[in-house]
């Protein structure tokens, strides 16, 4: 059975994991993304490396945004500067909590 543990929470984003199925879920407004632990590690590595100013693009309405690829090729995530900061810090916290849980469980 699924045992979802919240490993990070920020405005508009929550990250949970299930140690039984070894999946991480990212719950974002209107979106639920599922990752295997490996996929999540890769995604986290990319997210925490992104510098907003180096990857800035423009949304159709002219807003400055950064677009992130996901393991689902045709679905990308889009962030304003504030949203990206928020998201990256949630991911960082999730990785930190994952490591703590690993220590506790092993
Ligand atoms: Zn599960």
mmCIF file of C-alpha atoms and ligand atoms in Angstrom:
data_model
loop_
_atom_site.group_PDB
_atom_site.id
_atom_site.type_symbol
_atom_site.label_atom_id
_atom_site.label_comp_id
_atom_site.label_asym_id
_atom_site.label_seq_id
_atom_site.Cartn_x
_atom_site.Cartn_y
_atom_site.Cartn_z
ATOM 1 C CA UNK A 1 0.000 0.000 0.000
ATOM 2 C CA UNK A 2 1.071 3.544 -0.677
ATOM 3 C CA UNK A 3 2.493 5.408 2.243
ATOM 4 C CA UNK A 4 2.963 8.990 1.173
ATOM 5 C CA UNK A 5 5.262 11.102 3.282
ATOM 6 C CA UNK A 6 5.525 14.823 2.723
ATOM 7 C CA UNK A 7 9.194 15.620 2.221
ATOM 8 C CA UNK A 8 8.838 19.268 1.227
ATOM 9 C CA UNK A 9 6.187 21.911 1.085
ATOM 10 C CA UNK A 10 6.201 25.466 -0.239
ATOM 11 C CA UNK A 11 3.658 27.863 -1.611
ATOM 12 C CA UNK A 12 1.896 26.080 -4.483
ATOM 13 C CA UNK A 13 4.110 22.986 -4.368
ATOM 14 C CA UNK A 14 4.315 19.868 -2.246
ATOM 15 C CA UNK A 15 6.635 16.902 -2.680
ATOM 16 C CA UNK A 16 5.785 13.472 -1.316
ATOM 17 C CA UNK A 17 7.474 10.124 -1.534
ATOM 18 C CA UNK A 18 6.374 6.526 -1.153
ATOM 19 C CA UNK A 19 9.163 4.233 0.007
ATOM 20 C CA UNK A 20 7.121 1.157 -0.945
ATOM 21 C CA UNK A 21 6.849 1.992 -4.645
ATOM 22 C CA UNK A 22 10.023 4.109 -4.609
ATOM 23 C CA UNK A 23 8.289 7.045 -6.241
ATOM 24 C CA UNK A 24 8.359 10.765 -5.656
ATOM 25 C CA UNK A 25 5.341 12.898 -6.476
ATOM 26 C CA UNK A 26 5.475 16.604 -7.121
ATOM 27 C CA UNK A 27 2.138 18.278 -6.518
ATOM 28 C CA UNK A 28 1.996 21.633 -8.177
ATOM 29 C CA UNK A 29 -1.100 23.733 -8.799
ATOM 30 C CA UNK A 30 -3.088 21.800 -11.414
ATOM 31 C CA UNK A 31 -0.368 19.224 -11.915
ATOM 32 C CA UNK A 32 0.813 15.960 -10.395
ATOM 33 C CA UNK A 33 4.127 14.551 -11.572
ATOM 34 C CA UNK A 34 5.378 11.084 -10.687
ATOM 35 C CA UNK A 35 9.072 10.216 -10.673
ATOM 36 C CA UNK A 36 11.039 7.132 -9.828
ATOM 37 C CA UNK A 37 13.754 7.881 -7.251
ATOM 38 C CA UNK A 38 16.360 7.933 -10.047
ATOM 39 C CA UNK A 39 14.317 10.249 -12.232
ATOM 40 C CA UNK A 40 13.775 12.552 -9.287
ATOM 41 C CA UNK A 41 17.520 12.678 -8.519
ATOM 42 C CA UNK A 42 18.229 13.653 -12.117
ATOM 43 C CA UNK A 43 15.448 16.207 -12.173
ATOM 44 C CA UNK A 44 16.644 17.687 -8.862
ATOM 45 C CA UNK A 45 20.214 17.970 -10.132
ATOM 46 C CA UNK A 46 19.019 19.963 -13.132
ATOM 47 C CA UNK A 47 16.627 22.134 -11.142
ATOM 48 C CA UNK A 48 19.233 23.125 -8.593
ATOM 49 C CA UNK A 49 21.762 24.010 -11.292
ATOM 50 C CA UNK A 50 19.515 26.340 -13.302
ATOM 51 C CA UNK A 51 20.374 30.038 -13.081
ATOM 52 C CA UNK A 52 17.328 32.053 -14.030
ATOM 53 C CA UNK A 53 19.267 34.723 -15.916
ATOM 54 C CA UNK A 54 21.117 32.194 -18.060
ATOM 55 C CA UNK A 55 17.961 30.455 -19.276
ATOM 56 C CA UNK A 56 15.440 33.261 -19.413
ATOM 57 C CA UNK A 57 12.808 33.142 -22.168
ATOM 58 C CA UNK A 58 9.557 34.997 -22.762
ATOM 59 C CA UNK A 59 6.067 33.628 -22.300
ATOM 60 C CA UNK A 60 3.441 34.584 -24.922
ATOM 61 C CA UNK A 61 2.302 37.411 -22.624
ATOM 62 C CA UNK A 62 5.848 38.790 -22.368
ATOM 63 C CA UNK A 63 6.583 37.547 -18.831
ATOM 64 C CA UNK A 64 10.187 36.500 -18.185
ATOM 65 C CA UNK A 65 10.188 32.785 -17.529
ATOM 66 C CA UNK A 66 12.414 29.738 -17.421
ATOM 67 C CA UNK A 67 11.242 26.470 -18.951
ATOM 68 C CA UNK A 68 12.287 23.144 -17.432
ATOM 69 C CA UNK A 69 12.104 19.787 -19.159
ATOM 70 C CA UNK A 70 10.572 16.878 -17.291
ATOM 71 C CA UNK A 71 11.010 13.121 -17.794
ATOM 72 C CA UNK A 72 7.836 13.321 -19.905
ATOM 73 C CA UNK A 73 9.345 14.785 -23.051
ATOM 74 C CA UNK A 74 6.352 16.745 -24.256
ATOM 75 C CA UNK A 75 5.534 18.343 -20.927
ATOM 76 C CA UNK A 76 7.625 21.234 -19.670
ATOM 77 C CA UNK A 77 7.340 23.328 -16.559
ATOM 78 C CA UNK A 78 7.380 27.082 -16.663
ATOM 79 C CA UNK A 79 8.502 29.367 -13.848
ATOM 80 C CA UNK A 80 8.839 33.051 -13.141
ATOM 81 C CA UNK A 81 11.932 34.047 -11.158
ATOM 82 C CA UNK A 82 10.084 33.885 -7.824
ATOM 83 C CA UNK A 83 8.411 30.578 -8.677
ATOM 84 C CA UNK A 84 11.712 29.012 -9.696
ATOM 85 C CA UNK A 85 13.382 30.069 -6.412
ATOM 86 C CA UNK A 86 10.460 28.627 -4.521
ATOM 87 C CA UNK A 87 10.436 25.388 -6.532
ATOM 88 C CA UNK A 88 14.199 24.880 -6.334
ATOM 89 C CA UNK A 89 14.178 25.351 -2.576
ATOM 90 C CA UNK A 90 11.335 22.809 -2.259
ATOM 91 C CA UNK A 91 13.371 20.321 -4.318
ATOM 92 C CA UNK A 92 16.442 20.986 -2.191
ATOM 93 C CA UNK A 93 14.451 20.374 0.981
ATOM 94 C CA UNK A 94 12.996 17.171 -0.491
ATOM 95 C CA UNK A 95 16.472 15.808 -1.253
ATOM 96 C CA UNK A 96 17.603 16.726 2.257
ATOM 97 C CA UNK A 97 14.606 14.976 3.823
ATOM 98 C CA UNK A 98 15.072 11.920 1.572
ATOM 99 C CA UNK A 99 18.600 11.561 2.888
ATOM 100 C CA UNK A 100 17.389 11.820 6.458
ATOM 101 C CA UNK A 101 14.762 9.135 5.864
ATOM 102 C CA UNK A 102 17.419 6.919 4.271
ATOM 103 C CA UNK A 103 19.532 7.218 7.406
ATOM 104 C CA UNK A 104 16.568 6.407 9.594
ATOM 105 C CA UNK A 105 15.404 3.386 7.572
ATOM 106 C CA UNK A 106 18.747 1.705 6.958
HETATM 107 ZN ZN1 LIG B 1 3.351 3.498 -2.915
#
